[in-house]
Amino acid sequence: MKTQMETRTWAERVSHSSLRLGIWTLLWLITLALATFGPLFLWPGQKAISGIAVVINLAVGIGMILAHIRNLKNQDELQQKIQIDAMALSLGAAVIGGISYSLLDITHLIGFDAEISHLVILITLTYVLAISAGKRRYR
Amino acid sequence: MKNRLKVLRAERDWTQAQLAEALEVSRQTINAIEKGKFDPSLPLAFKAARLFGLTIEELFQYESASMS
């Protein structure tokens, strides 16, 4: 396996690790959907199966994180910089935006509950926009 | 930091993609270095200098203005 990795070109290694990351992400989404909708439609009332589904989702999530780290290490230094800048911005947006959003909820300035899904959307949008801006900056 | 990457590449009739492949980076990275938008790390600068058979100083020129 190691010999096979060494004979690959850099571009092939990046492509391969990106594909692996894509597969892990897809698997995580499938297990997330199973853990979310399984208790409602597939195994209602079966708490043990729901627990197993959550544990599987968590395990696959850890695999996805490791695949992301491996993918990042395979990128060249400019791509790594773009990715790290985008992640830093996303983290900042998550902390600052999340706390402000929570305050709006606690002080009843918004008429609905602050949902974690809204924060995930904010992080995703920030990350995508920052990656796009980074790629444009170094074009 | 100024560099002679574009000139040296043109002298050898290499494309950005060919140079990128030789240095194991993306074409975007070569383009950003040539345009002075991105300064390479020391290992990458050494690798590029070795590829062209030059010293780092012959390939990259430090400019104090780029500190800002």
PDB file of N, CA and C in Angstrom, chain A residues 11 15 25 45 51 56 61 74 78 84 90 92 96 99-100 102 105 110 112 129-130 132 134-135 138:
ATOM      1  N   ALA A  11      -0.788  15.094  -7.775  1.00  0.00           N
ATOM      2  CA  ALA A  11      -2.172  15.364  -8.212  1.00  0.00           C
ATOM      3  C   ALA A  11      -3.062  14.142  -7.984  1.00  0.00           C
ATOM      4  N   SER A  15      -6.302  13.907  -5.539  1.00  0.00           N
ATOM      5  CA  SER A  15      -7.566  13.434  -6.096  1.00  0.00           C
ATOM      6  C   SER A  15      -8.095  12.235  -5.297  1.00  0.00           C
ATOM      7  N   THR A  25     -17.915  11.624   3.743  1.00  0.00           N
ATOM      8  CA  THR A  25     -18.966  12.629   3.949  1.00  0.00           C
ATOM      9  C   THR A  25     -20.331  12.040   3.591  1.00  0.00           C
ATOM     10  N   GLY A  45     -39.796   3.458  18.777  1.00  0.00           N
ATOM     11  CA  GLY A  45     -39.835   2.934  20.148  1.00  0.00           C
ATOM     12  C   GLY A  45     -38.656   2.065  20.533  1.00  0.00           C
ATOM     13  N   GLY A  51     -29.850   4.225  19.780  1.00  0.00           N
ATOM     14  CA  GLY A  51     -28.540   4.486  20.397  1.00  0.00           C
ATOM     15  C   GLY A  51     -27.413   3.989  19.524  1.00  0.00           C
ATOM     16  N   ILE A  56     -22.976   4.802  15.643  1.00  0.00           N
ATOM     17  CA  ILE A  56     -22.424   4.582  14.287  1.00  0.00           C
ATOM     18  C   ILE A  56     -22.201   5.934  13.595  1.00  0.00           C
ATOM     19  N   GLY A  61     -18.523   9.920  11.734  1.00  0.00           N
ATOM     20  CA  GLY A  61     -18.148  11.339  11.804  1.00  0.00           C
ATOM     21  C   GLY A  61     -16.669  11.507  12.136  1.00  0.00           C
ATOM     22  N   ASN A  74      -2.595  16.607   2.301  1.00  0.00           N
ATOM     23  CA  ASN A  74      -2.190  16.319   0.916  1.00  0.00           C
ATOM     24  C   ASN A  74      -2.223  17.543   0.009  1.00  0.00           C
ATOM     25  N   LEU A  78      -0.530  26.633  -0.583  1.00  0.00           N
ATOM     26  CA  LEU A  78      -1.500  27.703  -0.852  1.00  0.00           C
ATOM     27  C   LEU A  78      -2.924  27.209  -0.581  1.00  0.00           C
ATOM     28  N   ILE A  84      -7.362  26.911   5.707  1.00  0.00           N
ATOM     29  CA  ILE A  84      -7.224  27.286   7.121  1.00  0.00           C
ATOM     30  C   ILE A  84      -7.837  28.667   7.369  1.00  0.00           C
ATOM     31  N   SER A  90     -14.886  30.632   9.648  1.00  0.00           N
ATOM     32  CA  SER A  90     -16.095  29.858   9.989  1.00  0.00           C
ATOM     33  C   SER A  90     -16.207  29.686  11.500  1.00  0.00           C
ATOM     34  N   GLY A  92     -14.910  31.645  13.795  1.00  0.00           N
ATOM     35  CA  GLY A  92     -15.251  32.966  14.345  1.00  0.00           C
ATOM     36  C   GLY A  92     -16.728  33.259  14.178  1.00  0.00           C
ATOM     37  N   ILE A  96     -19.109  33.851  17.431  1.00  0.00           N
ATOM     38  CA  ILE A  96     -19.725  35.180  17.576  1.00  0.00           C
ATOM     39  C   ILE A  96     -21.209  35.146  17.187  1.00  0.00           C
ATOM     40  N   ILE A  99     -23.306  32.971  19.700  1.00  0.00           N
ATOM     41  CA  ILE A  99     -23.584  33.621  20.990  1.00  0.00           C
ATOM     42  C   ILE A  99     -24.628  34.749  20.810  1.00  0.00           C
ATOM     43  N   SER A 100     -24.459  35.547  19.743  1.00  0.00           N
ATOM     44  CA  SER A 100     -25.430  36.625  19.498  1.00  0.00           C
ATOM     45  C   SER A 100     -26.830  36.053  19.257  1.00  0.00           C
ATOM     46  N   SER A 102     -27.970  33.192  20.314  1.00  0.00           N
ATOM     47  CA  SER A 102     -28.463  32.664  21.580  1.00  0.00           C
ATOM     48  C   SER A 102     -28.995  33.798  22.464  1.00  0.00           C
ATOM     49  N   ASP A 105     -32.331  34.869  21.486  1.00  0.00           N
ATOM     50  CA  ASP A 105     -33.336  33.906  21.947  1.00  0.00           C
ATOM     51  C   ASP A 105     -33.624  34.105  23.432  1.00  0.00           C
ATOM     52  N   ILE A 110     -36.275  37.461  19.448  1.00  0.00           N
ATOM     53  CA  ILE A 110     -36.790  36.722  18.286  1.00  0.00           C
ATOM     54  C   ILE A 110     -37.940  35.840  18.765  1.00  0.00           C
ATOM     55  N   PHE A 112     -38.828  32.891  17.957  1.00  0.00           N
ATOM     56  CA  PHE A 112     -38.689  31.426  17.799  1.00  0.00           C
ATOM     57  C   PHE A 112     -37.431  30.969  18.527  1.00  0.00           C
ATOM     58  N   LEU A 129     -18.221  30.690   1.239  1.00  0.00           N
ATOM     59  CA  LEU A 129     -17.898  32.048   0.760  1.00  0.00           C
ATOM     60  C   LEU A 129     -16.416  32.369   0.963  1.00  0.00           C
ATOM     61  N   ALA A 130     -15.860  31.944   2.100  1.00  0.00           N
ATOM     62  CA  ALA A 130     -14.447  32.220   2.387  1.00  0.00           C
ATOM     63  C   ALA A 130     -13.530  31.442   1.441  1.00  0.00           C
ATOM     64  N   SER A 132     -14.320  30.511  -1.596  1.00  0.00           N
ATOM     65  CA  SER A 132     -14.494  31.158  -2.886  1.00  0.00           C
ATOM     66  C   SER A 132     -13.675  32.460  -2.945  1.00  0.00           C
ATOM     67  N   GLY A 134     -11.035  33.203  -1.119  1.00  0.00           N
ATOM     68  CA  GLY A 134      -9.611  32.837  -1.081  1.00  0.00           C
ATOM     69  C   GLY A 134      -9.107  32.418  -2.446  1.00  0.00           C
ATOM     70  N   LYS A 135      -9.904  31.638  -3.153  1.00  0.00           N
ATOM     71  CA  LYS A 135      -9.505  31.183  -4.494  1.00  0.00           C
ATOM     72  C   LYS A 135      -9.425  32.366  -5.457  1.00  0.00           C
ATOM     73  N   TYR A 138      -6.166  34.628  -4.862  1.00  0.00           N
ATOM     74  CA  TYR A 138      -4.878  34.108  -5.358  1.00  0.00           C
ATOM     75  C   TYR A 138      -4.940  33.668  -6.819  1.00  0.00           C
TER      76      TYR A 138
END
